[in-house]
Short mmCIF file of C-alpha atoms in Angstrom, two decimals:
data_model
loop_
_atom_site.label_atom_id
_atom_site.label_comp_id
_atom_site.label_asym_id
_atom_site.label_seq_id
_atom_site.Cartn_x
_atom_site.Cartn_y
_atom_site.Cartn_z
CA UNK A 23 55.50 77.22 101.89
CA UNK A 24 52.40 79.08 103.05
CA UNK A 25 50.72 81.86 101.16
CA UNK A 26 52.89 84.98 100.87
CA UNK A 27 51.26 88.34 100.30
CA UNK A 28 52.84 91.73 99.98
CA UNK A 29 51.23 94.61 101.78
CA UNK A 30 50.58 96.29 98.43
CA UNK A 31 51.25 99.87 99.50
CA UNK A 32 52.24 101.83 96.42
CA UNK A 33 55.62 103.51 96.69
CA UNK A 34 56.01 107.23 96.13
CA UNK A 35 59.19 108.83 94.93
CA UNK A 36 61.02 105.51 94.96
CA UNK A 37 60.23 104.52 98.53
CA UNK A 38 59.99 100.87 99.49
CA UNK A 39 56.79 99.09 100.56
CA UNK A 40 55.68 99.45 104.16
CA UNK A 41 54.29 97.01 106.67
CA UNK A 42 51.93 97.51 109.59
CA UNK A 43 53.27 95.67 112.60
CA UNK A 44 53.33 91.91 112.32
CA UNK A 45 49.88 91.58 110.74
CA UNK A 46 50.74 92.24 107.11
CA UNK A 47 52.74 89.60 105.32
CA UNK A 48 55.40 91.52 103.44
CA UNK A 49 57.47 89.36 101.13
CA UNK A 50 61.18 89.50 101.90
CA UNK A 51 64.23 88.34 99.97
CA UNK A 52 64.60 85.56 102.56
CA UNK A 53 61.12 84.29 101.59
CA UNK A 54 62.20 83.87 97.97
CA UNK A 55 65.22 81.84 99.07
CA UNK A 56 63.07 79.75 101.42
CA UNK A 57 60.56 79.10 98.63
CA UNK A 58 63.25 77.61 96.40
CA UNK A 59 64.72 75.56 99.25
CA UNK A 60 61.40 74.16 100.50
CA UNK A 61 59.50 73.71 97.24
CA UNK A 62 62.08 73.20 94.54
CA UNK A 63 65.48 72.18 95.79
CA UNK A 64 64.64 70.43 99.05
CA UNK A 65 67.07 69.60 101.81
CA UNK A 66 68.95 71.81 104.23
CA UNK A 67 69.90 75.36 103.29
CA UNK A 68 73.34 75.89 101.83
CA UNK A 69 74.97 78.86 103.60
CA UNK A 70 76.29 80.10 100.27
CA UNK A 71 72.96 79.79 98.43
CA UNK A 72 74.69 81.07 95.33
CA UNK A 73 72.37 79.54 92.75
CA UNK A 74 69.30 80.46 94.80
CA UNK A 75 70.40 84.08 95.05
CA UNK A 76 71.26 84.30 91.35
CA UNK A 77 67.89 82.78 90.43
CA UNK A 78 66.00 85.23 92.66
CA UNK A 79 67.91 88.25 91.41
CA UNK A 80 67.41 87.27 87.77
CA UNK A 81 63.70 86.62 88.33
CA UNK A 82 63.23 89.93 90.15
CA UNK A 83 64.93 91.85 87.35
CA UNK A 84 63.15 90.04 84.53
CA UNK A 85 59.69 90.45 86.05
CA UNK A 86 60.09 94.09 87.12
CA UNK A 87 61.83 95.39 84.00
CA UNK A 88 60.34 93.08 81.41
CA UNK A 89 56.76 94.32 81.76
CA UNK A 90 54.86 97.54 82.32
CA UNK A 91 53.45 97.35 85.88
CA UNK A 92 51.22 100.06 87.29
CA UNK A 93 52.72 99.41 90.72
CA UNK A 94 55.91 101.17 89.61
CA UNK A 95 54.15 104.39 88.53
CA UNK A 96 54.68 107.28 90.91
CA UNK A 97 54.73 111.06 90.83
CA UNK A 98 57.58 113.51 91.17
CA UNK A 99 57.92 117.28 91.50
CA UNK A 100 60.74 119.47 90.26
CA UNK A 101 61.15 123.02 91.55
CA UNK A 102 62.66 125.32 88.95
CA UNK A 103 64.76 128.36 89.83
CA UNK A 104 64.66 131.96 88.64
CA UNK A 105 67.63 133.12 86.51
CA UNK A 106 70.23 135.30 88.24
CA UNK A 107 72.00 138.29 86.67
CA UNK A 108 72.92 140.66 89.50
CA UNK A 109 76.23 142.50 89.18
CA UNK A 110 78.87 141.87 86.52
CA UNK A 111 81.55 139.25 85.86
CA UNK A 112 85.00 138.73 84.41
CA UNK A 113 87.09 135.63 83.87
CA UNK A 114 90.65 134.37 83.84
CA UNK A 115 90.78 131.03 82.11
CA UNK A 116 87.88 128.93 83.36
CA UNK A 117 87.52 130.88 86.64
CA UNK A 118 84.74 133.48 86.71
CA UNK A 119 84.73 136.24 89.32
CA UNK A 120 81.65 138.26 90.18
CA UNK A 121 81.47 141.89 91.10
CA UNK A 122 78.39 142.84 93.11
CA UNK A 123 77.14 139.28 92.58
CA UNK A 124 76.17 136.62 95.08
CA UNK A 125 75.93 133.47 93.01
CA UNK A 126 73.08 131.21 94.22
CA UNK A 127 73.79 127.77 95.67
CA UNK A 128 72.31 126.08 92.60
CA UNK A 129 74.92 127.75 90.35
CA UNK A 130 76.90 124.49 90.16
CA UNK A 131 73.97 122.99 88.23
CA UNK A 132 73.54 126.02 86.01
CA UNK A 133 74.75 127.52 82.77
CA UNK A 134 76.33 130.92 82.29
CA UNK A 135 75.28 132.95 79.27
CA UNK A 136 77.45 135.86 78.17
CA UNK A 137 76.13 137.49 75.02
CA UNK A 138 75.19 134.59 72.77
CA UNK A 139 77.69 132.12 74.23
CA UNK A 140 76.62 129.56 76.88
CA UNK A 141 79.08 127.89 79.26
CA UNK A 142 78.30 125.01 81.65
CA UNK A 143 79.25 125.69 85.28
CA UNK A 144 81.40 123.02 86.89
CA UNK A 145 81.98 124.30 90.44
CA UNK A 146 80.61 127.06 92.66
CA UNK A 147 83.82 127.96 94.45
CA UNK A 148 82.16 130.65 96.56
CA UNK A 149 79.30 133.14 96.43
CA UNK A 150 81.43 135.32 94.15
CA UNK A 151 83.43 132.80 92.11
CA UNK A 152 82.59 130.00 89.67
CA UNK A 153 84.63 127.53 87.64
CA UNK A 154 83.31 126.77 84.17
CA UNK A 155 83.19 123.33 82.64
CA UNK A 156 85.09 124.65 79.64
CA UNK A 157 87.57 127.49 79.19
CA UNK A 158 86.35 130.45 77.06
CA UNK A 159 88.36 131.05 73.88
CA UNK A 160 89.08 134.52 75.20
CA UNK A 161 88.67 135.75 78.76
CA UNK A 162 85.37 137.37 79.63
CA UNK A 163 86.01 141.11 79.83
CA UNK A 164 85.63 143.01 83.09
CA UNK A 165 82.17 144.42 83.91
CA UNK A 166 80.43 142.00 81.51
CA UNK A 167 76.74 141.40 82.00
CA UNK A 168 75.55 137.81 82.16
CA UNK A 169 72.66 135.48 82.91
CA UNK A 170 73.04 132.45 85.14
CA UNK A 171 70.23 129.97 84.63
CA UNK A 172 69.34 126.33 85.15
CA UNK A 173 67.81 124.32 82.32
CA UNK A 174 68.81 120.87 83.58
CA UNK A 175 67.17 119.20 86.58
CA UNK A 176 68.23 115.85 88.05
CA UNK A 177 65.65 113.06 87.88
CA UNK A 178 65.11 110.52 90.71
CA UNK A 179 67.75 107.85 91.23
CA UNK A 180 65.20 105.11 90.45
CA UNK A 181 63.97 106.82 87.25
CA UNK A 182 63.22 104.65 84.22
CA UNK A 183 60.91 106.69 81.97
CA UNK A 184 58.37 109.48 82.34
CA UNK A 185 55.13 110.87 80.98
CA UNK A 186 54.39 114.47 80.00
CA UNK A 187 55.14 117.26 82.43
CA UNK A 188 52.45 119.46 83.98
CA UNK A 189 52.82 122.98 85.38
CA UNK A 190 51.11 124.65 88.35
CA UNK A 191 48.11 125.56 86.19
CA UNK A 192 47.56 121.87 85.44
CA UNK A 193 48.54 122.38 81.83
CA UNK A 194 50.80 120.08 79.86
CA UNK A 195 54.07 121.79 79.00
CA UNK A 196 54.91 121.49 75.35
CA UNK A 197 56.26 118.35 73.80
CA UNK A 198 59.11 115.92 74.08
CA UNK A 199 62.03 116.62 71.72
CA UNK A 200 65.24 114.69 71.12
CA UNK A 201 68.40 115.63 73.01
CA UNK A 202 69.88 116.95 69.77
CA UNK A 203 66.89 119.25 69.23
CA UNK A 204 67.21 120.50 72.80
CA UNK A 205 70.92 121.24 72.26
CA UNK A 206 70.11 123.13 69.05
CA UNK A 207 67.70 125.34 70.98
CA UNK A 208 70.14 125.75 73.86
CA UNK A 209 72.88 127.00 71.55
CA UNK A 210 70.98 128.96 68.90
CA UNK A 211 67.68 130.33 70.17
CA UNK A 212 68.37 130.40 73.89
CA UNK A 213 65.70 132.44 75.71
CA UNK A 214 63.77 132.27 78.95
CA UNK A 215 60.07 131.73 79.51
CA UNK A 216 57.57 128.95 80.22
CA UNK A 217 59.05 125.64 79.06
CA UNK A 218 57.63 124.70 75.67
CA UNK A 219 59.75 121.60 75.03
CA UNK A 220 61.68 119.11 77.11
CA UNK A 221 64.02 116.16 76.75
CA UNK A 222 65.95 113.61 78.83
CA UNK A 223 69.75 113.35 78.86
CA UNK A 224 72.44 111.88 81.08
CA UNK A 225 73.07 114.07 84.13
CA UNK A 226 76.48 115.71 83.69
CA UNK A 227 76.89 116.14 87.45
CA UNK A 228 75.85 112.70 88.73
CA UNK A 229 77.18 109.59 86.92
CA UNK A 230 74.52 106.97 86.27
CA UNK A 231 71.64 109.43 86.61
CA UNK A 232 69.32 111.11 84.11
CA UNK A 233 68.19 114.73 83.96
CA UNK A 234 65.21 116.63 82.57
CA UNK A 235 66.21 119.52 80.30
CA UNK A 236 63.86 122.37 79.42
CA UNK A 237 63.68 124.89 76.61
CA UNK A 238 63.28 127.79 76.93
CA UNK A 239 64.97 127.78 80.32
CA UNK A 240 62.56 128.69 83.16
CA UNK A 241 62.11 132.41 83.74
CA UNK A 242 60.66 132.02 87.24
CA UNK A 243 60.70 129.78 90.28
CA UNK A 244 57.83 127.36 89.81
CA UNK A 245 57.01 123.65 90.05
CA UNK A 246 56.66 120.93 87.45
CA UNK A 247 54.95 117.59 88.11
CA UNK A 248 55.00 114.36 86.17
CA UNK A 249 54.33 110.65 86.45
CA UNK A 250 57.36 108.43 86.07
CA UNK A 251 58.02 104.73 86.13
CA UNK A 252 60.50 103.81 88.84
CA UNK A 253 62.85 100.90 89.26
CA UNK A 254 62.20 98.37 92.03
CA UNK A 255 64.09 98.60 95.30
CA UNK A 256 67.36 96.70 95.38
CA UNK A 257 67.39 93.32 97.15
CA UNK A 258 70.65 92.78 99.05
CA UNK A 259 70.25 91.03 102.40
CA UNK A 260 68.92 87.46 102.38
CA UNK A 261 68.89 87.02 106.15
CA UNK A 262 71.67 84.43 105.91
CA UNK A 263 74.59 86.89 106.14
CA UNK A 264 76.45 86.80 109.46
CA UNK A 265 75.62 90.40 110.33
CA UNK A 266 71.96 89.81 109.41
CA UNK A 267 71.41 87.24 112.16
CA UNK A 268 74.22 87.52 114.74
CA UNK A 269 73.31 87.57 118.43
CA UNK A 270 69.86 88.18 119.90
CA UNK A 271 67.53 91.16 120.27
CA UNK A 272 65.22 92.73 122.82
CA UNK A 273 62.52 95.41 122.66
CA UNK A 274 59.60 96.81 124.64
CA UNK A 275 55.95 96.74 123.62
CA UNK A 276 54.98 100.02 121.90
CA UNK A 277 58.68 100.90 121.67
CA UNK A 278 60.62 101.74 118.51
CA UNK A 279 64.12 100.81 119.70
CA UNK A 280 65.60 97.35 119.30
CA UNK A 281 68.64 96.56 121.42
CA UNK A 282 70.98 93.77 120.39
CA UNK A 283 73.35 91.50 122.24
CA UNK A 284 76.40 90.44 120.18
CA UNK A 285 74.69 91.89 117.11
CA UNK A 286 76.39 93.54 114.11
CA UNK A 287 73.88 96.14 112.92
CA UNK A 288 75.22 98.64 110.38
CA UNK A 289 73.98 101.76 108.60
CA UNK A 290 73.34 99.94 105.32
CA UNK A 291 70.48 98.06 107.00
CA UNK A 292 68.27 101.16 107.14
CA UNK A 293 65.26 100.44 104.93
CA UNK A 294 65.55 96.68 105.39
CA UNK A 295 63.20 94.66 107.61
CA UNK A 296 63.90 92.80 110.83
CA UNK A 297 61.71 89.85 111.78
CA UNK A 298 61.70 87.73 114.91
CA UNK A 299 59.76 84.98 116.61
CA UNK A 300 59.67 83.64 120.14
CA UNK A 301 62.65 81.30 120.06
CA UNK A 302 65.91 82.13 121.82
CA UNK A 303 67.81 79.47 119.86
CA UNK A 304 66.23 79.21 116.39
CA UNK A 305 66.15 81.91 113.75
CA UNK A 306 62.62 82.69 112.52
CA UNK A 307 61.29 81.15 109.31
CA UNK A 308 58.76 82.49 106.85
CA UNK A 309 55.10 81.53 106.93
CA UNK A 310 55.79 78.03 105.68
CA UNK A 311 58.57 77.14 108.13
CA UNK A 312 58.51 75.24 111.42
CA UNK A 313 59.46 78.35 113.37
CA UNK A 314 57.41 81.14 111.70
CA UNK A 315 58.12 84.71 112.68
CA UNK A 316 55.69 86.66 114.84
CA UNK A 317 56.60 90.25 113.94
CA UNK A 318 58.52 92.18 111.33
CA UNK A 319 59.17 95.91 111.14
CA UNK A 320 61.24 98.24 109.03
CA UNK A 321 64.59 99.59 110.22
CA UNK A 322 64.36 103.38 109.99
CA UNK A 323 67.58 104.50 111.71
CA UNK A 324 70.94 103.11 112.80
CA UNK A 325 72.47 104.09 116.14
CA UNK A 326 75.19 101.50 116.73
CA UNK A 327 76.04 97.85 116.13
CA UNK A 328 73.70 97.01 119.01
CA UNK A 329 70.91 99.57 118.57
CA UNK A 330 68.47 100.40 115.76
CA UNK A 331 65.19 102.29 115.43
CA UNK A 332 62.21 100.63 113.77
CA UNK A 333 58.73 101.47 112.52
CA UNK A 334 55.96 100.77 113.26
CA UNK A 335 56.26 100.24 117.01
CA UNK A 336 56.86 96.78 118.42
CA UNK A 337 53.58 95.00 119.26
CA UNK A 338 54.73 92.47 121.88
CA UNK A 339 57.79 92.78 124.11
CA UNK A 340 60.60 90.30 123.43
CA UNK A 341 63.99 89.58 124.97
CA UNK A 342 66.90 87.38 123.95
CA UNK A 343 65.19 86.12 120.79
CA UNK A 344 66.78 85.23 117.49
CA UNK A 345 66.04 87.33 114.39
CA UNK A 346 66.94 87.88 110.75
CA UNK A 347 67.29 91.06 108.68
CA UNK A 348 66.33 90.93 105.00
CA UNK A 349 65.32 93.30 102.22
CA UNK A 350 61.72 93.70 101.07
CA UNK A 351 60.73 92.42 97.65
CA UNK A 352 59.34 95.48 95.90
CA UNK A 353 56.37 93.91 94.10
CA UNK A 354 52.62 94.26 94.44
CA UNK A 355 50.65 91.35 95.93
CA UNK A 356 49.20 90.36 92.55
CA UNK A 357 52.76 89.94 91.19
CA UNK A 358 53.98 87.54 93.89
CA UNK A 359 52.99 84.23 92.32
CA UNK A 360 54.48 85.23 88.98
CA UNK A 361 57.72 86.15 90.75
CA UNK A 362 57.88 82.81 92.59
CA UNK A 363 57.26 80.92 89.34
CA UNK A 364 59.97 82.98 87.65
CA UNK A 365 62.39 82.12 90.48
CA UNK A 366 61.69 78.44 89.84
CA UNK A 367 62.31 78.92 86.12
CA UNK A 368 65.59 80.77 86.70
CA UNK A 369 66.80 78.04 89.06
CA UNK A 370 65.99 75.40 86.42
CA UNK A 371 67.99 77.41 83.87
CA UNK A 372 70.94 77.79 86.28
CA UNK A 373 71.01 74.05 87.03
CA UNK A 374 70.53 72.94 83.44
CA UNK A 375 67.22 71.23 84.13
CA UNK A 376 64.24 70.84 81.83
CA UNK A 377 62.50 74.20 81.74
CA UNK A 378 59.22 73.12 80.12
CA UNK A 379 57.07 72.74 83.23
CA UNK A 380 58.60 75.75 85.01
CA UNK A 381 58.20 77.96 81.95
CA UNK A 382 54.57 76.93 81.50
CA UNK A 383 53.80 77.65 85.16
CA UNK A 384 55.44 81.06 84.91
CA UNK A 385 53.54 82.00 81.74
CA UNK A 386 50.22 81.09 83.34
CA UNK A 387 51.04 83.07 86.50
CA UNK A 388 52.19 86.01 84.39
CA UNK A 389 48.90 86.17 82.49
CA UNK A 390 47.00 86.27 85.77
CA UNK A 391 49.30 88.95 87.18
CA UNK A 392 48.99 91.12 84.07
CA UNK A 393 45.21 90.85 84.22
CA UNK A 394 45.22 91.80 87.90
CA UNK A 395 47.42 94.80 87.07
CA UNK A 396 44.40 96.55 85.52
CA UNK A 397 43.66 98.56 88.64
CA UNK A 398 41.17 100.94 87.07
CA UNK A 399 37.50 99.91 87.05
CA UNK A 400 36.51 101.51 83.75
CA UNK A 401 35.31 99.27 80.92
CA UNK A 402 37.67 98.98 77.97
CA UNK A 403 36.81 98.11 74.41
CA UNK A 404 37.58 94.67 73.07
CA UNK A 405 41.13 94.45 71.85
CA UNK A 406 42.22 97.53 73.82
CA UNK A 407 45.87 97.21 74.76
CA UNK A 408 46.40 98.05 78.41
CA UNK A 409 50.11 97.41 78.20
CA UNK A 410 51.06 101.09 78.44
CA UNK A 411 48.04 102.04 80.57
CA UNK A 412 47.31 104.94 78.25
CA UNK A 413 50.55 106.76 79.06
CA UNK A 414 52.83 108.26 76.43
CA UNK A 415 56.21 107.39 77.92
CA UNK A 416 59.42 109.25 77.15
CA UNK A 417 62.53 107.07 77.33
CA UNK A 418 66.07 108.20 78.11
CA UNK A 419 68.31 108.32 75.07
CA UNK A 420 72.06 108.49 74.70
CA UNK A 421 73.74 111.41 76.40
CA UNK A 422 74.82 114.33 74.27
#
């Protein structure tokens, strides 16, 4: 197959790579499959492609998660909230009623402190009623004062690990502590103020997500920034699925709407890429095929099974042409060869073939990719380990 290059636009906040019209050669999931078919397996494509897909998914995961790539570093901002204590409260069981209080919308994510006891909030039933995550031993007496605060903030869905946090004054905020140390502070010395320490725990509101926890809890609405390492975008559509290639499409030059005939577009395709050529009977290939595509753009919105919105705008008008829809491979251009070699290795493993040559080719490509991952131009001392890129990472630990 021909040379495949990713556009190399760094993602921010977990976004996928972008492409500019048909000029940039963004690697798609379909290209990985084609590479194995053309260069390794040979012969016609199997509609199932089970071993190809497994090999590509394994290679993608092993390369992205097995090494520390600068491409997956991005920044994130958390906006903290000011504690709320207007009015008074009382409770019956786990239900808390406010008097003269208008509980803020973030109350569901907060904690309620009455005296020295802290209760997690489970539900904000209304602006004047909350349900706690646990029932107080005794009901909270009428006209009790309280403080509603938020010390836990949900981290991005693609979060893997993070560096130190920075406040609006560009100062590092305290130090990382273990979840157990954070809980000790939360229960024993709970006060408000600028965060001096922080930790990472499982988010109690969103299964499968992590959260940043601060101590003391923030005393004011402010912002916190940090660098985190994200996970790569999921690869799902290979371009061989029925709904990824059914019917034909049409679009106007400089337009952003693609209209299908007998197509099966669906909302899950938003974020994927659609590519087409000039043929009305053959689906487009990658760069190394006999029917290479001429344009590919990202699907940005779904209207119906026969209408989608794309970006950037279409370069050349087309009508009645075949197409495929596939997911982008979220790697930087210098990682592409290593990924292709890893796909070959994973296919050899899946088919029980000798792995010696494939493993050697992958190791060589990996060394080159790791060297190219040094994006900074500063001179480093001999023996300097660039593996962590000078970042003190904090890893999620078991939930409390």
